[in-house]
mmCIF file of C-alpha atoms in Angstrom:
data_model
loop_
_atom_site.group_PDB
_atom_site.id
_atom_site.type_symbol
_atom_site.label_atom_id
_atom_site.label_comp_id
_atom_site.label_asym_id
_atom_site.label_seq_id
_atom_site.Cartn_x
_atom_site.Cartn_y
_atom_site.Cartn_z
ATOM 1 C CA MET A 1 -82.090 -49.371 -29.261
ATOM 2 C CA SER A 2 -82.657 -50.877 -32.551
ATOM 3 C CA LEU A 3 -79.033 -50.169 -33.118
ATOM 4 C CA LEU A 4 -78.467 -52.263 -29.585
ATOM 5 C CA SER A 5 -80.506 -54.323 -30.143
ATOM 6 C CA ARG A 6 -78.993 -55.556 -33.332
ATOM 7 C CA ARG A 7 -75.260 -55.615 -31.256
ATOM 8 C CA GLU A 8 -76.366 -57.858 -28.438
ATOM 9 C CA PRO A 9 -77.550 -60.649 -30.433
ATOM 10 C CA ASP A 10 -73.604 -60.165 -32.718
ATOM 11 C CA ARG A 11 -72.217 -60.683 -29.528
ATOM 12 C CA THR A 12 -74.318 -63.644 -28.390
ATOM 13 C CA ALA A 13 -73.782 -65.271 -31.424
ATOM 14 C CA GLY A 14 -69.823 -64.274 -31.529
ATOM 15 C CA ARG A 15 -69.434 -66.091 -27.695
ATOM 16 C CA GLU A 16 -71.112 -69.128 -28.633
ATOM 17 C CA ARG A 17 -68.949 -69.497 -31.818
ATOM 18 C CA ASP A 18 -66.164 -69.512 -29.676
ATOM 19 C CA GLY A 19 -67.661 -71.943 -27.220
ATOM 20 C CA ARG A 20 -67.948 -74.441 -29.778
ATOM 21 C CA GLU A 21 -64.677 -74.050 -30.956
ATOM 22 C CA ARG A 22 -63.068 -74.129 -27.474
ATOM 23 C CA ASP A 23 -65.409 -77.313 -27.013
ATOM 24 C CA GLY A 24 -64.137 -77.979 -30.099
ATOM 25 C CA ARG A 25 -60.354 -78.469 -29.441
ATOM 26 C CA GLU A 26 -60.601 -79.419 -26.175
ATOM 27 C CA ARG A 27 -62.528 -82.645 -27.127
ATOM 28 C CA ASP A 28 -59.538 -82.926 -30.119
ATOM 29 C CA GLY A 29 -57.034 -82.852 -27.316
ATOM 30 C CA ARG A 30 -58.959 -85.916 -26.008
ATOM 31 C CA GLU A 31 -59.434 -88.288 -28.448
ATOM 32 C CA ARG A 32 -55.408 -87.407 -29.524
ATOM 33 C CA ALA A 33 -54.217 -88.574 -25.780
ATOM 34 C CA GLY A 34 -56.364 -90.890 -26.251
ATOM 35 C CA ARG A 35 -55.346 -92.784 -29.497
ATOM 36 C CA GLU A 36 -51.444 -91.519 -27.598
ATOM 37 C CA ARG A 37 -52.456 -94.191 -24.863
ATOM 38 C CA ALA A 38 -54.357 -97.278 -26.572
ATOM 39 C CA GLY A 39 -50.745 -96.681 -28.860
ATOM 40 C CA ARG A 40 -48.722 -97.205 -26.188
ATOM 41 C CA ARG A 41 -51.267 -100.127 -24.463
ATOM 42 C CA ARG A 42 -51.268 -101.677 -27.762
ATOM 43 C CA MET A 43 -47.215 -101.740 -28.078
ATOM 44 C CA PRO A 44 -45.182 -105.633 -27.660
ATOM 45 C CA ARG A 45 -44.115 -106.104 -24.458
ATOM 46 C CA PRO A 46 -40.471 -107.332 -26.133
ATOM 47 C CA GLN A 47 -40.425 -104.365 -27.973
ATOM 48 C CA LEU A 48 -41.185 -102.246 -24.941
ATOM 49 C CA LEU A 49 -38.194 -103.817 -22.934
ATOM 50 C CA LEU A 50 -36.290 -103.256 -25.843
ATOM 51 C CA ARG A 51 -36.747 -99.989 -25.480
ATOM 52 C CA TYR A 52 -35.525 -100.099 -22.234
ATOM 53 C CA LEU A 53 -32.667 -102.015 -22.827
ATOM 54 C CA LEU A 54 -31.322 -100.027 -24.635
ATOM 55 C CA LEU A 55 -31.727 -96.661 -22.552
ATOM 56 C CA LEU A 56 -30.424 -98.696 -19.713
ATOM 57 C CA ALA A 57 -27.242 -99.339 -22.078
ATOM 58 C CA VAL A 58 -26.904 -95.120 -24.171
ATOM 59 C CA LEU A 59 -27.324 -94.462 -19.974
ATOM 60 C CA ALA A 60 -24.719 -96.278 -19.090
ATOM 61 C CA LEU A 61 -22.316 -95.294 -21.219
ATOM 62 C CA THR A 62 -22.790 -92.044 -20.571
ATOM 63 C CA THR A 63 -23.148 -91.918 -17.001
ATOM 64 C CA GLY A 64 -20.462 -94.757 -16.603
ATOM 65 C CA PRO A 65 -17.034 -92.864 -16.668
ATOM 66 C CA PHE A 66 -17.849 -90.483 -14.165
ATOM 67 C CA LEU A 67 -19.227 -92.822 -11.816
ATOM 68 C CA TRP A 68 -16.045 -94.343 -12.127
ATOM 69 C CA GLN A 69 -14.006 -91.730 -11.643
ATOM 70 C CA LEU A 70 -16.335 -90.455 -8.828
ATOM 71 C CA SER A 71 -15.856 -94.375 -6.896
ATOM 72 C CA THR A 72 -12.205 -93.997 -7.704
ATOM 73 C CA SER A 73 -11.813 -90.672 -5.972
ATOM 74 C CA LEU A 74 -13.260 -91.545 -2.673
ATOM 75 C CA LYS A 75 -11.551 -94.918 -2.216
ATOM 76 C CA GLY A 76 -8.571 -94.586 0.133
ATOM 77 C CA ALA A 77 -5.252 -96.190 0.197
ATOM 78 C CA GLY A 78 -5.810 -99.491 1.509
ATOM 79 C CA GLU A 79 -8.758 -100.421 -1.274
ATOM 80 C CA ASP A 80 -7.756 -101.948 -4.210
ATOM 81 C CA ILE A 81 -8.496 -99.594 -7.872
ATOM 82 C CA TYR A 82 -7.567 -102.488 -10.130
ATOM 83 C CA ARG A 83 -9.714 -105.507 -8.799
ATOM 84 C CA TYR A 84 -11.193 -107.835 -10.871
ATOM 85 C CA PRO A 85 -14.460 -107.753 -10.360
ATOM 86 C CA PRO A 86 -14.629 -103.665 -10.513
ATOM 87 C CA SER A 87 -16.648 -102.533 -7.415
ATOM 88 C CA LEU A 88 -18.662 -98.828 -7.800
ATOM 89 C CA VAL A 89 -18.821 -98.670 -4.388
ATOM 90 C CA PRO A 90 -15.917 -97.364 -2.380
ATOM 91 C CA HIS A 91 -15.448 -99.448 0.853
ATOM 92 C CA ASP A 92 -13.160 -96.949 2.773
ATOM 93 C CA VAL A 93 -14.141 -93.444 1.773
ATOM 94 C CA THR A 94 -12.386 -90.912 2.070
ATOM 95 C CA LEU A 95 -12.289 -86.804 1.530
ATOM 96 C CA GLY A 96 -8.256 -86.738 1.480
ATOM 97 C CA ASN A 97 -7.294 -87.037 -2.346
ATOM 98 C CA TYR A 98 -9.105 -84.090 -2.676
ATOM 99 C CA ALA A 99 -6.796 -82.788 -0.156
ATOM 100 C CA GLY A 100 -3.689 -84.227 -1.916
ATOM 101 C CA VAL A 101 -4.550 -82.668 -4.929
ATOM 102 C CA ALA A 102 -4.432 -79.427 -3.527
ATOM 103 C CA LYS A 103 -1.621 -79.770 -2.030
ATOM 104 C CA ILE A 104 0.002 -80.919 -4.938
ATOM 105 C CA ILE A 105 -0.984 -78.167 -7.505
ATOM 106 C CA PRO A 106 -3.076 -74.872 -6.139
ATOM 107 C CA VAL A 107 -5.911 -76.294 -7.594
ATOM 108 C CA TRP A 108 -8.320 -74.183 -5.885
ATOM 109 C CA ASP A 109 -6.501 -70.708 -8.084
ATOM 110 C CA PHE A 110 -6.619 -72.775 -11.091
ATOM 111 C CA ALA A 111 -10.120 -72.961 -11.338
ATOM 112 C CA LEU A 112 -10.703 -69.111 -9.812
ATOM 113 C CA ASN A 113 -8.803 -68.846 -13.224
ATOM 114 C CA SER A 114 -11.174 -70.546 -14.976
ATOM 115 C CA LEU A 115 -14.480 -69.808 -13.659
ATOM 116 C CA ARG A 116 -13.455 -66.110 -14.946
ATOM 117 C CA VAL A 117 -12.430 -67.148 -17.809
ATOM 118 C CA ALA A 118 -15.890 -69.003 -18.534
ATOM 119 C CA VAL A 119 -17.516 -66.710 -17.272
ATOM 120 C CA ALA A 120 -16.621 -63.642 -19.272
ATOM 121 C CA ASN A 121 -16.828 -66.338 -22.155
ATOM 122 C CA VAL A 122 -20.239 -66.428 -21.352
ATOM 123 C CA LEU A 123 -21.068 -62.724 -20.836
ATOM 124 C CA THR A 124 -19.445 -61.820 -24.258
ATOM 125 C CA ASN A 125 -21.088 -64.506 -26.147
ATOM 126 C CA CYS A 126 -24.941 -64.656 -24.717
ATOM 127 C CA ALA A 127 -24.362 -60.171 -25.462
ATOM 128 C CA GLY A 128 -22.838 -60.323 -28.784
ATOM 129 C CA ALA A 129 -24.362 -62.939 -30.501
ATOM 130 C CA ALA A 130 -27.568 -61.705 -29.335
ATOM 131 C CA LEU A 131 -26.949 -58.572 -31.085
ATOM 132 C CA ALA A 132 -25.783 -60.228 -34.071
ATOM 133 C CA GLY A 133 -28.595 -62.662 -34.667
ATOM 134 C CA TYR A 134 -30.566 -59.903 -33.890
ATOM 135 C CA ALA A 135 -29.306 -57.782 -36.643
ATOM 136 C CA LEU A 136 -29.396 -60.920 -39.536
ATOM 137 C CA ALA A 137 -33.039 -61.758 -38.209
ATOM 138 C CA ARG A 138 -34.612 -58.552 -38.144
ATOM 139 C CA MET A 139 -32.812 -55.863 -39.627
ATOM 140 C CA ARG A 140 -32.465 -54.588 -43.498
ATOM 141 C CA PHE A 141 -29.268 -53.982 -43.855
ATOM 142 C CA ARG A 142 -26.345 -53.901 -47.236
ATOM 143 C CA GLY A 143 -24.753 -56.712 -46.629
ATOM 144 C CA ARG A 144 -26.765 -58.833 -44.090
ATOM 145 C CA LYS A 145 -26.666 -62.047 -46.379
ATOM 146 C CA ALA A 146 -22.741 -61.154 -47.022
ATOM 147 C CA ALA A 147 -22.507 -61.472 -43.360
ATOM 148 C CA LEU A 148 -24.914 -64.608 -42.900
ATOM 149 C CA VAL A 149 -22.211 -66.287 -44.807
ATOM 150 C CA ALA A 150 -19.103 -65.424 -43.538
ATOM 151 C CA PHE A 151 -20.703 -66.713 -39.502
ATOM 152 C CA ILE A 152 -21.707 -69.826 -41.232
ATOM 153 C CA MET A 153 -18.143 -69.827 -43.627
ATOM 154 C CA ALA A 154 -16.732 -69.611 -40.067
ATOM 155 C CA MET A 155 -18.032 -72.213 -38.848
ATOM 156 C CA LEU A 156 -15.973 -74.613 -40.931
ATOM 157 C CA VAL A 157 -12.620 -73.372 -40.841
ATOM 158 C CA PRO A 158 -10.502 -75.277 -37.757
ATOM 159 C CA VAL A 159 -9.372 -73.630 -34.553
ATOM 160 C CA GLU A 160 -5.750 -75.762 -35.249
ATOM 161 C CA SER A 161 -5.270 -73.715 -38.278
ATOM 162 C CA ILE A 162 -6.071 -70.181 -37.153
ATOM 163 C CA MET A 163 -3.812 -71.153 -33.750
ATOM 164 C CA ILE A 164 -0.839 -68.794 -35.331
ATOM 165 C CA ALA A 165 -2.006 -65.929 -36.813
ATOM 166 C CA GLN A 166 -4.239 -65.389 -32.669
ATOM 167 C CA PHE A 167 -0.731 -65.953 -30.450
ATOM 168 C CA VAL A 168 0.842 -63.456 -32.808
ATOM 169 C CA THR A 169 -2.404 -61.352 -32.594
ATOM 170 C CA MET A 170 -2.504 -61.932 -28.935
ATOM 171 C CA ARG A 171 1.928 -60.775 -28.818
ATOM 172 C CA GLU A 172 1.271 -58.043 -31.031
ATOM 173 C CA LEU A 173 -1.227 -56.226 -28.571
ATOM 174 C CA GLN A 174 0.692 -57.433 -25.261
ATOM 175 C CA LEU A 175 -2.489 -60.092 -24.500
ATOM 176 C CA ASN A 176 -0.155 -63.081 -24.374
ATOM 177 C CA ASN A 177 0.404 -64.687 -21.258
ATOM 178 C CA THR A 178 -3.132 -62.852 -19.805
ATOM 179 C CA LEU A 179 -6.415 -63.913 -19.116
ATOM 180 C CA LEU A 180 -7.643 -61.728 -21.271
ATOM 181 C CA GLY A 181 -5.624 -63.123 -23.800
ATOM 182 C CA VAL A 182 -7.209 -66.183 -23.551
ATOM 183 C CA VAL A 183 -10.886 -64.549 -23.550
ATOM 184 C CA LEU A 184 -11.003 -62.569 -27.078
ATOM 185 C CA PRO A 185 -9.938 -65.043 -29.842
ATOM 186 C CA GLY A 186 -14.297 -67.469 -28.529
ATOM 187 C CA CYS A 187 -15.878 -64.180 -26.894
ATOM 188 C CA VAL A 188 -18.496 -64.474 -30.126
ATOM 189 C CA GLY A 189 -18.678 -67.482 -31.089
ATOM 190 C CA ALA A 190 -19.625 -68.471 -34.771
ATOM 191 C CA MET A 191 -22.247 -70.740 -33.838
ATOM 192 C CA ASN A 192 -23.291 -69.008 -31.002
ATOM 193 C CA VAL A 193 -24.231 -65.948 -33.823
ATOM 194 C CA LEU A 194 -25.977 -68.500 -35.892
ATOM 195 C CA LEU A 195 -27.949 -70.374 -33.241
ATOM 196 C CA MET A 196 -29.492 -66.651 -31.866
ATOM 197 C CA ARG A 197 -30.375 -65.786 -35.253
ATOM 198 C CA ASN A 198 -32.957 -68.951 -36.048
ATOM 199 C CA ALA A 199 -34.822 -68.160 -32.662
ATOM 200 C CA PHE A 200 -35.100 -64.247 -33.273
ATOM 201 C CA ALA A 201 -35.843 -65.365 -36.757
ATOM 202 C CA ALA A 202 -38.930 -67.522 -35.503
ATOM 203 C CA LEU A 203 -40.401 -64.876 -33.848
ATOM 204 C CA PRO A 204 -43.872 -63.144 -35.183
ATOM 205 C CA TYR A 205 -43.310 -59.996 -36.940
ATOM 206 C CA GLU A 206 -46.679 -58.502 -36.129
ATOM 207 C CA VAL A 207 -46.157 -58.034 -32.081
ATOM 208 C CA GLU A 208 -42.638 -56.232 -33.088
ATOM 209 C CA ASP A 209 -44.178 -54.380 -35.691
ATOM 210 C CA ALA A 210 -47.615 -53.377 -33.107
ATOM 211 C CA ALA A 211 -44.376 -52.416 -31.249
ATOM 212 C CA TYR A 212 -43.245 -49.925 -34.257
ATOM 213 C CA VAL A 213 -46.554 -48.753 -34.513
ATOM 214 C CA ASP A 214 -46.803 -47.558 -30.952
ATOM 215 C CA GLY A 215 -43.221 -45.770 -31.511
ATOM 216 C CA ALA A 216 -40.403 -48.215 -30.109
ATOM 217 C CA ASN A 217 -37.197 -47.803 -32.027
ATOM 218 C CA ALA A 218 -35.114 -50.390 -32.562
ATOM 219 C CA TRP A 219 -33.488 -50.661 -28.612
ATOM 220 C CA GLN A 220 -36.339 -51.273 -27.039
ATOM 221 C CA ARG A 221 -38.125 -53.518 -29.592
ATOM 222 C CA PHE A 222 -34.774 -55.662 -28.731
ATOM 223 C CA LEU A 223 -34.758 -55.739 -25.114
ATOM 224 C CA ARG A 224 -38.337 -55.163 -24.684
ATOM 225 C CA ILE A 225 -39.869 -57.812 -26.861
ATOM 226 C CA ALA A 226 -37.318 -60.158 -28.675
ATOM 227 C CA LEU A 227 -34.501 -61.099 -26.083
ATOM 228 C CA PRO A 228 -37.165 -62.162 -23.390
ATOM 229 C CA SER A 229 -39.101 -64.383 -25.819
ATOM 230 C CA VAL A 230 -35.511 -66.354 -26.363
ATOM 231 C CA ARG A 231 -34.585 -67.193 -22.790
ATOM 232 C CA GLY A 232 -34.199 -70.823 -23.648
ATOM 233 C CA THR A 233 -31.771 -70.406 -26.597
ATOM 234 C CA LEU A 234 -29.403 -67.987 -24.744
ATOM 235 C CA ALA A 235 -28.995 -70.535 -21.626
ATOM 236 C CA VAL A 236 -27.903 -72.959 -25.039
ATOM 237 C CA VAL A 237 -25.452 -70.101 -25.758
ATOM 238 C CA ALA A 238 -24.769 -69.488 -21.930
ATOM 239 C CA VAL A 239 -24.140 -73.373 -21.650
ATOM 240 C CA PHE A 240 -22.270 -74.195 -24.349
ATOM 241 C CA ALA A 241 -20.054 -70.569 -24.045
ATOM 242 C CA PHE A 242 -19.119 -71.957 -20.119
ATOM 243 C CA MET A 243 -18.369 -75.236 -21.865
ATOM 244 C CA GLY A 244 -15.733 -74.362 -24.398
ATOM 245 C CA ALA A 245 -14.068 -72.170 -22.127
ATOM 246 C CA TRP A 246 -13.792 -74.376 -19.047
ATOM 247 C CA ASP A 247 -12.906 -77.130 -21.239
ATOM 248 C CA ASP A 248 -10.303 -75.664 -23.077
ATOM 249 C CA PHE A 249 -7.096 -76.762 -22.550
ATOM 250 C CA LEU A 250 -4.824 -76.358 -26.741
ATOM 251 C CA TRP A 251 -5.027 -72.043 -26.528
ATOM 252 C CA PRO A 252 -4.705 -71.271 -23.183
ATOM 253 C CA LEU A 253 -1.398 -73.483 -22.847
ATOM 254 C CA ILE A 254 -0.285 -71.794 -25.761
ATOM 255 C CA VAL A 255 -0.660 -67.993 -24.828
ATOM 256 C CA LEU A 256 -0.205 -67.841 -20.453
ATOM 257 C CA SER A 257 3.669 -69.030 -19.422
ATOM 258 C CA ASP A 258 2.956 -67.343 -15.911
ATOM 259 C CA GLN A 259 1.495 -70.376 -13.827
ATOM 260 C CA SER A 260 -0.211 -67.947 -11.166
ATOM 261 C CA LYS A 261 -2.467 -67.684 -14.204
ATOM 262 C CA PHE A 262 -3.260 -70.834 -15.627
ATOM 263 C CA THR A 263 -6.391 -72.681 -15.723
ATOM 264 C CA LEU A 264 -7.558 -75.811 -14.634
ATOM 265 C CA THR A 265 -7.399 -77.976 -17.442
ATOM 266 C CA ILE A 266 -3.615 -76.738 -17.995
ATOM 267 C CA GLY A 267 -2.906 -77.114 -13.668
ATOM 268 C CA LEU A 268 -4.363 -80.658 -13.713
ATOM 269 C CA ASN A 269 -1.925 -82.027 -16.797
ATOM 270 C CA PHE A 270 0.775 -82.004 -13.633
ATOM 271 C CA LEU A 271 -1.049 -84.805 -12.133
ATOM 272 C CA HIS A 272 -1.485 -87.061 -15.339
ATOM 273 C CA GLY A 273 2.303 -86.133 -16.084
ATOM 274 C CA THR A 274 3.690 -86.549 -12.558
ATOM 275 C CA PHE A 275 1.742 -88.266 -10.797
ATOM 276 C CA ALA A 276 0.088 -91.157 -13.224
ATOM 277 C CA GLY A 277 0.327 -93.726 -11.210
ATOM 278 C CA ASN A 278 -2.066 -92.182 -8.531
ATOM 279 C CA GLN A 279 -5.520 -92.809 -10.062
ATOM 280 C CA ARG A 280 -6.461 -91.512 -6.943
ATOM 281 C CA LEU A 281 -5.206 -88.490 -7.547
ATOM 282 C CA VAL A 282 -6.065 -87.907 -11.649
ATOM 283 C CA ALA A 283 -9.823 -88.821 -10.275
ATOM 284 C CA ALA A 284 -10.356 -86.317 -7.610
ATOM 285 C CA GLY A 285 -9.037 -83.864 -10.144
ATOM 286 C CA THR A 286 -11.156 -84.595 -12.957
ATOM 287 C CA VAL A 287 -14.028 -84.594 -10.478
ATOM 288 C CA ILE A 288 -13.052 -81.076 -9.443
ATOM 289 C CA ALA A 289 -12.803 -80.097 -12.985
ATOM 290 C CA VAL A 290 -16.548 -81.757 -14.436
ATOM 291 C CA LEU A 291 -18.484 -81.096 -11.071
ATOM 292 C CA PRO A 292 -19.461 -77.027 -12.065
ATOM 293 C CA LEU A 293 -20.047 -77.923 -15.587
ATOM 294 C CA ILE A 294 -22.714 -80.611 -13.704
ATOM 295 C CA VAL A 295 -23.938 -77.884 -11.629
ATOM 296 C CA LEU A 296 -24.694 -75.973 -14.255
ATOM 297 C CA PHE A 297 -26.896 -77.910 -16.305
ATOM 298 C CA ALA A 298 -28.527 -79.027 -14.051
ATOM 299 C CA CYS A 299 -28.955 -75.273 -12.719
ATOM 300 C CA LEU A 300 -30.109 -74.434 -16.542
ATOM 301 C CA GLN A 301 -31.456 -77.465 -18.094
ATOM 302 C CA ARG A 302 -35.348 -76.561 -18.200
ATOM 303 C CA SER A 303 -34.474 -73.269 -20.025
ATOM 304 C CA PHE A 304 -31.678 -75.509 -22.261
ATOM 305 C CA PHE A 305 -34.490 -78.220 -23.320
ATOM 306 C CA ARG A 306 -36.949 -74.606 -24.236
ATOM 307 C CA GLY A 307 -34.281 -73.244 -26.107
ATOM 308 C CA VAL A 308 -34.579 -76.157 -28.104
ATOM 309 C CA GLY A 309 -38.369 -75.443 -29.654
ATOM 310 C CA GLU A 310 -37.687 -71.509 -29.186
ATOM 311 C CA GLY A 311 -39.707 -68.521 -31.047
ATOM 312 C CA ALA A 312 -42.990 -68.941 -28.932
ATOM 313 C CA VAL A 313 -43.573 -65.035 -27.562
ATOM 314 C CA LYS A 314 -45.503 -65.559 -24.114
ATOM 315 C CA GLY A 315 -48.014 -62.379 -23.091
#
């Protein structure tokens, strides 16, 4: 009885201490929020107006060109796209320009080729960068620092300076004029490896050590603990890999010669050359090329912005 009576006050005191700490944190949070609201209220009105004007100017600079291309692609043949002052709202809305692009070039076949290359690039970069980043951040092996320096130095090498060597390599492997030859040189990016390495390095070692004590091997710790905790950074890598593969023009132009295997960026080059005078068709092709990037970013934007501060382990 005496032992139980001693334990019960200890538990009661612990609960009271936890309650006081929780109340203190809540009070500090309310005070900090109150100070932030007071700071916003004290902001002078001209300064607040200037801030919103700068935000509107940045918004116009970033979204203005795309909105202009979208408006031009929807304008009919009877509407003057060069008139002054310009109008963003088309008066004769039509989708005939998109159909015209499909009649001139096999745009959907080109888009499918680009989609295959981009999806393959995303999968290889996410898998390869995650494995390499985990090894550099969490494992101890000989040459780890040298490998990290090699990835950093790889980012300093201009892509144009190694394209001839890459083309010769693809030709020796008999992969020129294939979509695999387009994917292979960029299947794992050095910047993506460093992003994943920094995300894994921010994870607490205690959680992984506890899994190691419980008998988890390296693959189990990687798949069940580390990888679910860096999903935001994986989304960042996926977006960068997709954009890089989808927008790439020079390397597919060098390695591909068969028109049936052209990517969308190469196919749309015919519009800029032969049909440069018809800006409606060029604008429609540009919108077709940009639309998948917008859809991808809209789907992954929450994980993308969360990946900036990745590293927290969720229970």
